[in-house]
Amino acid sequence: MTSTAAPTTEVTAADRAAAPAQAAGHAEAAGHRDRHARRFGLPVATCLVMGNIVGGGIFLLPASVAPFGTISLVAFGVLTAGAIALALVFGRLAERLPQTGGPYVYARAAFGDFAGFLAAWSYWITTWVSNAALAVAAVGYLTVLFPAIGEHKAAMCLAALAVQWLPALANLAGTRYVGAIQLVATVLKFAPLLLVAVGGLFFFDPANLGPFRATGQSPVGAVSAAAAILLFSYLGVESAAVSAGEVRDPARNVGRATILGTVSAAAVYLLGTLSVFGLVAHEKLVSSQAPFTDAVNAMFSADGRAGGTWGGTLVACAAVISMVGALNGWTLLSAQTPYAAARDGLFPKVFETKKRGVPVVGVLVTVALASGLTVYNYTAGSEGVFEVLVLVTTFTATVPYLLSTAAQIYFLLSGQSGRVHRGRLVRDGSLAGLAFAFSMWLVAGSGYAAVYQGVLFLFAGVLGYAAMSARKHRATA
C-alpha cells in the first residue's frame, strides 16, 4: 500500500519540472498579439492533426505494403487500433500539461531532464527525416504532372528541395498563414481521397487483390513487417499536443482535435487502401510509383492504363497539395519541440528565438538538415529511399511515444491526485498499457536495420545533452 507522504513529494517534483513550461505558456499567449501570429481553434487544430497524418502515406503506402499481400489490411486494422489508443493517451496528457512540446513536456515532468531530452531529440529527428521522406514521395507525383522531372536525378532532387522550402517560407511568415494553409490543404486533399475511398468501391474487382500472404513470412511476421512501414502513415497523432501552446483553450481543444483528427484519418486510410487494392492489379501495384493515380485511371479509362486520364492528373495534383500541406504542419512541429527544450536549457538557446508565433531558428535548421538528407539520398542512389527513411522514423518516433505512455502510467500509478481523474483510473490505465505495448511492438517490427540506424541517431544526442546539462548546471550554481 502506498504511503500518503510519497505522492505529495512526487507531485511537487513533477510540478517543479512542469513549471518552466507553464510560465512559458503565458509568454506564448502574450506573443500572439502579433498580427502575423494567431492561435489555432478546434477546426484548425483538427486539420493540423489530419493534415500531418494524411500527408504522403495514404498516396504512396498502398504500393509499399502491396508486396506483403492483402494481409497488410489486417496490419492496417491493428495499427489503427493502436493509433487511436495513442491519440487518447495524448489527449489525456495534453489536458494535464497543455504546453508546447508534447512528448518532451510529458517525459520531463514525469522523469526529469534526461528523459525529456531523449523525447525532444528523437522527436526532432523524426520530424526532419519525415520531411525528407515526404519530399521524396511528393516527387513521385510531380513526375506524373511534369514527366520531364523524372528524367534526371538532379531535377528530382531540386523538385524535392523546392517542396521542402516553400512550406518553410510559409512558416516563417507566421502562424496565421500556417493555419490558413493547413485548413485549405486539408479540404483540397479530401475530394480525390473520398473519390477513391467511396467511389472506388463501385469499381472494386476482387481478382485484383492478389494473394492474402505474398511473402514466406509467418502471419505474425508479415503483419509486423507491414505495420512497420504503415506506421509512417500514422505519424502525427501527437501534432496538436506538440503545438498546444498555439491552440486556444488547449486543455479542452487539444484532446478533441487529436481524437477527431486521428479517427477521421483512419477512416479515410482504411477505405482508401481497400479501394486501391481492388482497383489496381496486385502485380502492377507492387511496382507503382503513384498508386492512387493508377486507381483513378482504372476507374475512368477503359483499359485501366495509368497516366492518360483527367482523374489520374487530378489525384496527382491532390497528392502534391496534400504533401505540401503536411510539410507545412510538420515544419511547424519540427521547430516546436526544440523550442520547448531550449526554454528549459536542454537545447541551444538560439532555438528559443520566436517571431510571428514561430520558432524561426528551429524552422531554418530543420529544413536545412532535411535538405541535406535529401541531397545525400539522391546522390547516393534513390532506390528504396522512401522505405529506408520511413523505417528510420518508425524507430525514432517510438521513443517519445514510449516515454509519453510511460509518463501517463507513472502519473496514474503514483497517486498524483492533481493529475489523475480517479474515476477514469482503470480506463486510462488500460489505454496507456495498450499504447505502451503497441509502441514496443512497433520497435520489434521496424527491423534490425531501422533500429541500428535509429539508435545511432538517438545516441548521437547524448553528448549534446551532457554539454547542455553542464551549461545549465553552471548557470544555476
Short mmCIF file of C-alpha atoms in Angstrom, two decimals, residues 20-391:
data_model
loop_
_atom_site.label_atom_id
_atom_site.label_comp_id
_atom_site.label_asym_id
_atom_site.label_seq_id
_atom_site.Cartn_x
_atom_site.Cartn_y
_atom_site.Cartn_z
CA PRO A 20 9.01 26.49 -16.66
CA ALA A 21 6.74 25.27 -19.43
CA GLN A 22 3.70 26.69 -17.68
CA ALA A 23 5.38 30.07 -17.28
CA ALA A 24 6.42 30.00 -20.91
CA GLY A 25 2.82 29.30 -21.85
CA HIS A 26 1.81 32.72 -20.55
CA ALA A 27 4.62 34.32 -22.55
CA GLU A 28 3.43 32.49 -25.65
CA ALA A 29 -0.08 33.81 -25.15
CA ALA A 30 1.24 37.35 -24.95
CA GLY A 31 3.29 36.78 -28.09
CA HIS A 32 0.17 36.10 -30.12
CA ARG A 33 -0.69 39.80 -30.17
CA ASP A 34 1.47 39.96 -33.30
CA ARG A 35 -0.87 40.40 -36.28
CA HIS A 36 1.05 37.64 -38.13
CA ALA A 37 0.53 35.21 -35.22
CA ARG A 38 -2.80 33.61 -34.48
CA ARG A 39 -3.85 30.82 -32.13
CA PHE A 40 -5.49 27.74 -33.62
CA GLY A 41 -9.11 26.96 -32.82
CA LEU A 42 -10.54 23.43 -32.77
CA PRO A 43 -11.12 23.23 -36.58
CA VAL A 44 -7.56 24.28 -37.47
CA ALA A 45 -6.07 22.12 -34.70
CA THR A 46 -8.04 19.14 -36.06
CA CYS A 47 -6.82 19.94 -39.58
CA LEU A 48 -3.27 20.07 -38.23
CA VAL A 49 -3.66 16.52 -36.92
CA MET A 50 -5.44 15.24 -40.04
CA GLY A 51 -3.11 17.11 -42.40
CA ASN A 52 0.01 15.74 -40.71
CA ILE A 53 -1.34 12.19 -40.60
CA VAL A 54 -2.87 12.17 -44.09
CA GLY A 55 0.19 13.54 -45.79
CA GLY A 56 2.23 11.37 -48.10
CA GLY A 57 1.46 8.00 -46.57
CA ILE A 58 -2.00 7.44 -47.96
CA PHE A 59 -0.89 8.26 -51.51
CA LEU A 60 2.23 6.08 -51.64
CA LEU A 61 2.00 3.37 -49.00
CA PRO A 62 -0.58 1.10 -50.73
CA ALA A 63 2.22 0.24 -53.17
CA SER A 64 4.79 -0.08 -50.37
CA VAL A 65 2.78 -2.71 -48.48
CA ALA A 66 1.35 -4.50 -51.54
CA PRO A 67 4.30 -6.97 -51.61
CA PHE A 68 3.05 -8.39 -48.30
CA GLY A 69 -0.35 -9.21 -49.82
CA THR A 70 -3.79 -8.34 -48.52
CA ILE A 71 -2.69 -9.35 -45.02
CA SER A 72 -1.41 -5.76 -44.89
CA LEU A 73 -5.07 -4.71 -44.47
CA VAL A 74 -5.05 -6.66 -41.21
CA ALA A 75 -1.93 -4.73 -40.22
CA PHE A 76 -3.78 -1.51 -41.06
CA GLY A 77 -6.63 -2.51 -38.74
CA VAL A 78 -4.29 -3.35 -35.86
CA LEU A 79 -2.31 -0.19 -36.45
CA THR A 80 -5.48 1.89 -36.43
CA ALA A 81 -6.46 0.50 -33.03
CA GLY A 82 -3.01 1.31 -31.68
CA ALA A 83 -3.05 4.80 -33.18
CA ILE A 84 -6.40 5.56 -31.58
CA ALA A 85 -5.08 4.34 -28.22
CA LEU A 86 -2.08 6.65 -28.60
CA ALA A 87 -4.37 9.52 -29.56
CA LEU A 88 -6.46 9.01 -26.44
CA VAL A 89 -3.33 8.94 -24.26
CA PHE A 90 -2.00 12.14 -25.82
CA GLY A 91 -5.39 13.75 -25.30
CA ARG A 92 -5.34 12.94 -21.59
CA LEU A 93 -1.73 14.09 -21.19
CA ALA A 94 -2.42 17.36 -23.02
CA GLU A 95 -5.34 18.00 -20.67
CA ARG A 96 -2.98 17.75 -17.70
CA LEU A 97 0.03 19.52 -19.25
CA PRO A 98 -1.24 21.83 -22.02
CA GLN A 99 2.09 23.36 -23.07
CA THR A 100 4.06 23.45 -26.31
CA GLY A 101 6.37 20.44 -26.64
CA GLY A 102 4.02 17.48 -26.26
CA PRO A 103 6.04 14.28 -25.54
CA TYR A 104 9.01 16.35 -24.34
CA VAL A 105 6.87 18.10 -21.71
CA TYR A 106 5.28 14.86 -20.51
CA ALA A 107 8.55 12.90 -20.27
CA ARG A 108 10.34 15.72 -18.46
CA ALA A 109 7.51 16.28 -15.98
CA ALA A 110 7.46 12.58 -15.10
CA PHE A 111 11.11 11.50 -15.30
CA GLY A 112 13.32 14.59 -15.37
CA ASP A 113 15.61 16.36 -17.79
CA PHE A 114 17.36 13.38 -19.40
CA ALA A 115 14.13 11.62 -20.35
CA GLY A 116 12.75 14.92 -21.61
CA PHE A 117 15.85 15.46 -23.73
CA LEU A 118 15.62 11.97 -25.25
CA ALA A 119 11.99 12.61 -26.16
CA ALA A 120 12.82 16.00 -27.71
CA TRP A 121 15.91 14.77 -29.58
CA SER A 122 14.27 11.66 -31.03
CA TYR A 123 11.11 13.55 -31.99
CA TRP A 124 13.17 16.22 -33.70
CA ILE A 125 14.97 13.53 -35.68
CA THR A 126 11.59 12.06 -36.63
CA THR A 127 10.32 15.39 -37.95
CA TRP A 128 13.19 16.35 -40.22
CA VAL A 129 13.73 12.83 -41.53
CA SER A 130 9.98 12.62 -42.17
CA ASN A 131 10.13 15.90 -44.06
CA ALA A 132 12.81 14.49 -46.35
CA ALA A 133 10.74 11.34 -46.89
CA LEU A 134 7.63 13.36 -47.69
CA ALA A 135 9.54 15.41 -50.23
CA VAL A 136 10.81 12.23 -51.92
CA ALA A 137 7.24 10.91 -52.06
CA ALA A 138 5.93 14.18 -53.49
CA VAL A 139 8.39 13.99 -56.39
CA GLY A 140 6.80 10.70 -57.46
CA TYR A 141 3.53 12.52 -58.06
CA LEU A 142 5.17 15.61 -59.55
CA THR A 143 6.59 13.38 -62.30
CA VAL A 144 3.01 12.46 -63.24
CA LEU A 145 2.25 16.14 -63.78
CA PHE A 146 5.65 17.02 -65.23
CA PRO A 147 7.26 13.89 -66.74
CA ALA A 148 10.48 15.77 -67.54
CA ILE A 149 11.29 15.95 -63.82
CA GLY A 150 11.61 12.18 -63.65
CA GLU A 151 14.17 12.01 -66.44
CA HIS A 152 17.09 13.35 -64.39
CA LYS A 153 18.05 12.82 -60.76
CA ALA A 154 19.20 16.41 -60.49
CA ALA A 155 15.75 17.65 -61.48
CA MET A 156 14.10 15.28 -58.99
CA CYS A 157 16.42 16.49 -56.23
CA LEU A 158 15.70 20.16 -56.99
CA ALA A 159 11.97 19.46 -57.02
CA ALA A 160 12.21 17.74 -53.61
CA LEU A 161 14.12 20.72 -52.21
CA ALA A 162 11.50 23.17 -53.53
CA VAL A 163 8.73 21.13 -51.92
CA GLN A 164 10.51 21.47 -48.56
CA TRP A 165 11.41 25.15 -48.72
CA LEU A 166 8.05 26.54 -49.81
CA PRO A 167 6.28 25.39 -46.60
CA ALA A 168 9.27 26.61 -44.58
CA LEU A 169 8.80 30.10 -46.04
CA ALA A 170 5.10 29.97 -45.14
CA ASN A 171 6.05 29.08 -41.56
CA LEU A 172 8.50 31.97 -41.36
CA ALA A 173 5.64 34.30 -42.35
CA GLY A 174 3.79 33.44 -39.11
CA THR A 175 1.29 31.03 -37.50
CA ARG A 176 -1.60 32.95 -39.07
CA TYR A 177 -0.51 31.73 -42.50
CA VAL A 178 0.42 28.24 -41.28
CA GLY A 179 -3.14 27.72 -40.03
CA ALA A 180 -4.73 29.07 -43.22
CA ILE A 181 -2.58 26.86 -45.48
CA GLN A 182 -3.26 23.82 -43.31
CA LEU A 183 -7.01 24.33 -43.49
CA VAL A 184 -7.07 24.84 -47.27
CA ALA A 185 -4.73 21.91 -47.97
CA THR A 186 -6.76 19.54 -45.78
CA VAL A 187 -10.01 20.46 -47.56
CA LEU A 188 -8.48 20.15 -51.04
CA LYS A 189 -6.95 16.75 -50.43
CA PHE A 190 -10.16 15.09 -49.28
CA ALA A 191 -12.09 15.39 -52.55
CA PRO A 192 -9.93 12.90 -54.50
CA LEU A 193 -9.40 10.74 -51.43
CA LEU A 194 -13.14 10.33 -50.98
CA LEU A 195 -13.48 9.78 -54.72
CA VAL A 196 -11.25 6.71 -54.46
CA ALA A 197 -12.26 5.60 -50.95
CA VAL A 198 -16.00 5.65 -51.63
CA GLY A 199 -16.40 5.78 -55.41
CA GLY A 200 -13.75 3.11 -55.92
CA LEU A 201 -15.87 0.55 -54.11
CA PHE A 202 -18.31 0.60 -57.05
CA PHE A 203 -15.47 -0.49 -59.38
CA PHE A 204 -13.97 -2.97 -56.92
CA ASP A 205 -12.67 -6.19 -58.54
CA PRO A 206 -11.74 -8.98 -56.08
CA ALA A 207 -9.49 -10.52 -58.76
CA ASN A 208 -7.09 -7.60 -58.30
CA LEU A 209 -6.44 -8.35 -54.64
CA GLY A 210 -3.74 -10.94 -55.20
CA PRO A 211 -2.63 -13.45 -52.53
CA PHE A 212 -3.53 -12.94 -48.87
CA ARG A 213 0.08 -13.61 -47.79
CA ALA A 214 2.50 -12.91 -50.61
CA THR A 215 5.74 -13.48 -48.68
CA GLY A 216 7.19 -16.52 -46.96
CA GLN A 217 6.81 -14.91 -43.53
CA SER A 218 4.53 -16.18 -40.81
CA PRO A 219 1.22 -14.31 -40.44
CA VAL A 220 2.50 -12.52 -37.32
CA GLY A 221 5.79 -11.66 -39.04
CA ALA A 222 4.01 -10.35 -42.15
CA VAL A 223 1.63 -8.20 -40.09
CA SER A 224 4.53 -6.81 -38.04
CA ALA A 225 6.63 -6.06 -41.12
CA ALA A 226 3.73 -4.36 -42.92
CA ALA A 227 2.88 -2.36 -39.80
CA ALA A 228 6.47 -1.11 -39.58
CA ILE A 229 6.03 0.52 -43.00
CA LEU A 230 2.49 1.69 -42.27
CA LEU A 231 3.41 3.46 -39.02
CA PHE A 232 4.72 6.34 -41.10
CA SER A 233 1.18 6.95 -42.28
CA TYR A 234 0.01 7.50 -38.70
CA LEU A 235 2.84 9.72 -37.51
CA GLY A 236 1.24 12.98 -36.47
CA VAL A 237 -1.32 11.82 -33.89
CA GLU A 238 0.60 13.98 -31.43
CA SER A 239 0.53 17.11 -33.63
CA ALA A 240 -1.98 19.12 -31.59
CA ALA A 241 -0.21 18.15 -28.34
CA VAL A 242 3.18 19.33 -29.63
CA SER A 243 1.65 22.67 -30.66
CA ALA A 244 -0.52 23.03 -27.54
CA GLY A 245 0.91 26.47 -26.84
CA GLU A 246 -0.51 27.67 -30.18
CA VAL A 247 -4.01 26.26 -29.55
CA ARG A 248 -6.83 28.21 -27.91
CA ASP A 249 -8.01 26.58 -24.67
CA PRO A 250 -5.51 23.70 -25.08
CA ALA A 251 -6.71 21.68 -22.08
CA ARG A 252 -10.05 21.31 -23.86
CA ASN A 253 -9.25 21.51 -27.58
CA VAL A 254 -6.01 19.53 -27.92
CA GLY A 255 -7.60 16.25 -26.82
CA ARG A 256 -10.65 16.79 -29.01
CA ALA A 257 -8.56 17.70 -32.06
CA THR A 258 -6.32 14.67 -31.52
CA ILE A 259 -9.21 12.21 -31.39
CA LEU A 260 -11.24 13.80 -34.21
CA GLY A 261 -8.22 14.06 -36.48
CA THR A 262 -7.00 10.52 -35.85
CA VAL A 263 -10.38 8.82 -36.28
CA SER A 264 -11.14 10.77 -39.47
CA ALA A 265 -7.74 9.93 -40.92
CA ALA A 266 -8.15 6.26 -40.01
CA ALA A 267 -11.50 6.03 -41.82
CA VAL A 268 -10.02 7.53 -45.00
CA TYR A 269 -6.95 5.30 -44.76
CA LEU A 270 -8.80 2.01 -44.42
CA LEU A 271 -11.39 2.70 -47.13
CA GLY A 272 -8.84 4.24 -49.48
CA THR A 273 -6.33 1.39 -49.21
CA LEU A 274 -9.04 -1.24 -49.66
CA SER A 275 -10.27 0.52 -52.80
CA VAL A 276 -6.77 0.80 -54.29
CA PHE A 277 -6.18 -2.90 -53.68
CA GLY A 278 -9.41 -3.69 -55.52
CA LEU A 279 -8.84 -1.28 -58.41
CA VAL A 280 -5.21 -1.97 -59.34
CA ALA A 281 -3.96 -5.46 -60.15
CA HIS A 282 -1.57 -6.79 -57.50
CA GLU A 283 1.35 -7.36 -59.86
CA LYS A 284 1.04 -3.77 -61.11
CA LEU A 285 0.51 -2.24 -57.67
CA VAL A 286 3.73 -3.60 -56.18
CA SER A 287 5.78 -1.53 -58.66
CA SER A 288 3.52 1.53 -58.86
CA GLN A 289 5.05 4.96 -58.21
CA ALA A 290 1.64 6.64 -57.85
CA PRO A 291 -0.96 4.06 -56.77
CA PHE A 292 -3.86 6.48 -56.31
CA THR A 293 -3.31 7.84 -59.79
CA ASP A 294 -3.40 4.28 -61.14
CA ALA A 295 -6.57 3.60 -59.14
CA VAL A 296 -8.45 6.61 -60.55
CA ASN A 297 -7.23 5.82 -64.05
CA ALA A 298 -8.64 2.31 -63.62
CA MET A 299 -11.99 3.85 -62.66
CA PHE A 300 -12.21 6.25 -65.63
CA SER A 301 -10.35 4.58 -68.50
CA ALA A 302 -11.47 1.60 -70.50
CA ASP A 303 -8.19 -0.30 -70.29
CA GLY A 304 -7.02 0.97 -66.90
CA ARG A 305 -3.74 2.37 -68.21
CA ALA A 306 -2.08 4.96 -65.98
CA GLY A 307 -1.10 8.45 -66.97
CA GLY A 308 -3.72 9.34 -69.53
CA THR A 309 -6.91 10.44 -67.80
CA TRP A 310 -8.04 13.62 -66.10
CA GLY A 311 -8.77 11.59 -62.97
CA GLY A 312 -5.19 10.48 -62.57
CA THR A 313 -3.93 14.01 -63.09
CA LEU A 314 -6.41 15.30 -60.50
CA VAL A 315 -5.19 12.80 -57.92
CA ALA A 316 -1.57 13.67 -58.64
CA CYS A 317 -2.40 17.36 -58.04
CA ALA A 318 -4.18 16.48 -54.81
CA ALA A 319 -1.25 14.34 -53.68
CA VAL A 320 1.20 17.18 -54.18
CA ILE A 321 -1.13 19.61 -52.36
CA SER A 322 -1.55 17.10 -49.56
CA MET A 323 2.16 16.57 -49.10
CA VAL A 324 2.95 20.27 -49.23
CA GLY A 325 0.23 20.80 -46.62
CA ALA A 326 1.69 18.04 -44.46
CA LEU A 327 5.14 19.58 -44.78
CA ASN A 328 3.61 22.90 -43.72
CA GLY A 329 2.40 21.31 -40.48
CA TRP A 330 5.44 19.11 -39.90
CA THR A 331 7.78 22.08 -40.35
CA LEU A 332 5.98 23.84 -37.51
CA LEU A 333 6.19 20.73 -35.30
CA SER A 334 9.88 20.29 -36.11
CA ALA A 335 10.58 23.69 -34.57
CA GLN A 336 8.21 23.44 -31.59
CA THR A 337 9.96 20.64 -29.71
CA PRO A 338 13.48 22.18 -29.84
CA TYR A 339 11.86 25.47 -28.82
CA ALA A 340 10.30 23.87 -25.74
CA ALA A 341 13.58 22.14 -24.82
CA ALA A 342 15.57 25.34 -25.37
CA ARG A 343 13.35 27.18 -22.87
CA ASP A 344 14.48 24.68 -20.24
CA GLY A 345 18.16 24.82 -21.19
CA LEU A 346 18.24 21.39 -22.83
CA PHE A 347 18.70 22.61 -26.41
CA PRO A 348 20.87 25.53 -27.56
CA LYS A 349 19.29 28.83 -26.56
CA VAL A 350 19.16 30.01 -30.18
CA PHE A 351 16.26 27.59 -30.77
CA GLU A 352 14.19 29.73 -28.38
CA THR A 353 14.12 32.59 -30.90
CA LYS A 354 10.50 33.16 -31.88
CA LYS A 355 8.97 35.60 -34.35
CA ARG A 356 5.36 35.90 -35.51
CA GLY A 357 4.47 32.94 -33.28
CA VAL A 358 7.02 30.63 -34.98
CA PRO A 359 10.40 29.39 -33.65
CA VAL A 360 12.30 30.66 -36.69
CA VAL A 361 15.71 29.13 -35.94
CA GLY A 362 14.14 25.72 -35.47
CA VAL A 363 12.42 26.03 -38.85
CA LEU A 364 15.63 27.02 -40.63
CA VAL A 365 17.85 24.39 -39.02
CA THR A 366 15.31 21.65 -39.60
CA VAL A 367 14.72 22.42 -43.26
CA ALA A 368 18.49 22.65 -43.81
CA LEU A 369 19.02 19.19 -42.28
CA ALA A 370 16.15 17.69 -44.27
CA SER A 371 17.54 19.26 -47.45
CA GLY A 372 20.98 17.80 -46.77
CA LEU A 373 19.49 14.35 -46.26
CA THR A 374 17.51 14.69 -49.48
CA VAL A 375 20.58 15.64 -51.49
CA TYR A 376 22.58 12.78 -49.97
CA ASN A 377 19.95 10.21 -50.82
CA TYR A 378 19.59 11.35 -54.43
CA THR A 379 23.33 11.46 -54.98
CA ALA A 380 23.87 8.09 -53.28
CA GLY A 381 21.02 6.46 -55.24
CA SER A 382 17.28 6.93 -54.78
CA GLU A 383 16.29 3.25 -54.99
CA GLY A 384 14.17 2.49 -51.91
CA VAL A 385 14.84 5.90 -50.35
CA PHE A 386 11.26 6.33 -49.16
CA GLU A 387 11.11 2.95 -47.40
CA VAL A 388 14.51 3.41 -45.72
CA LEU A 389 13.59 6.85 -44.38
CA VAL A 390 10.22 5.55 -43.24
CA LEU A 391 11.86 2.79 -41.22
#
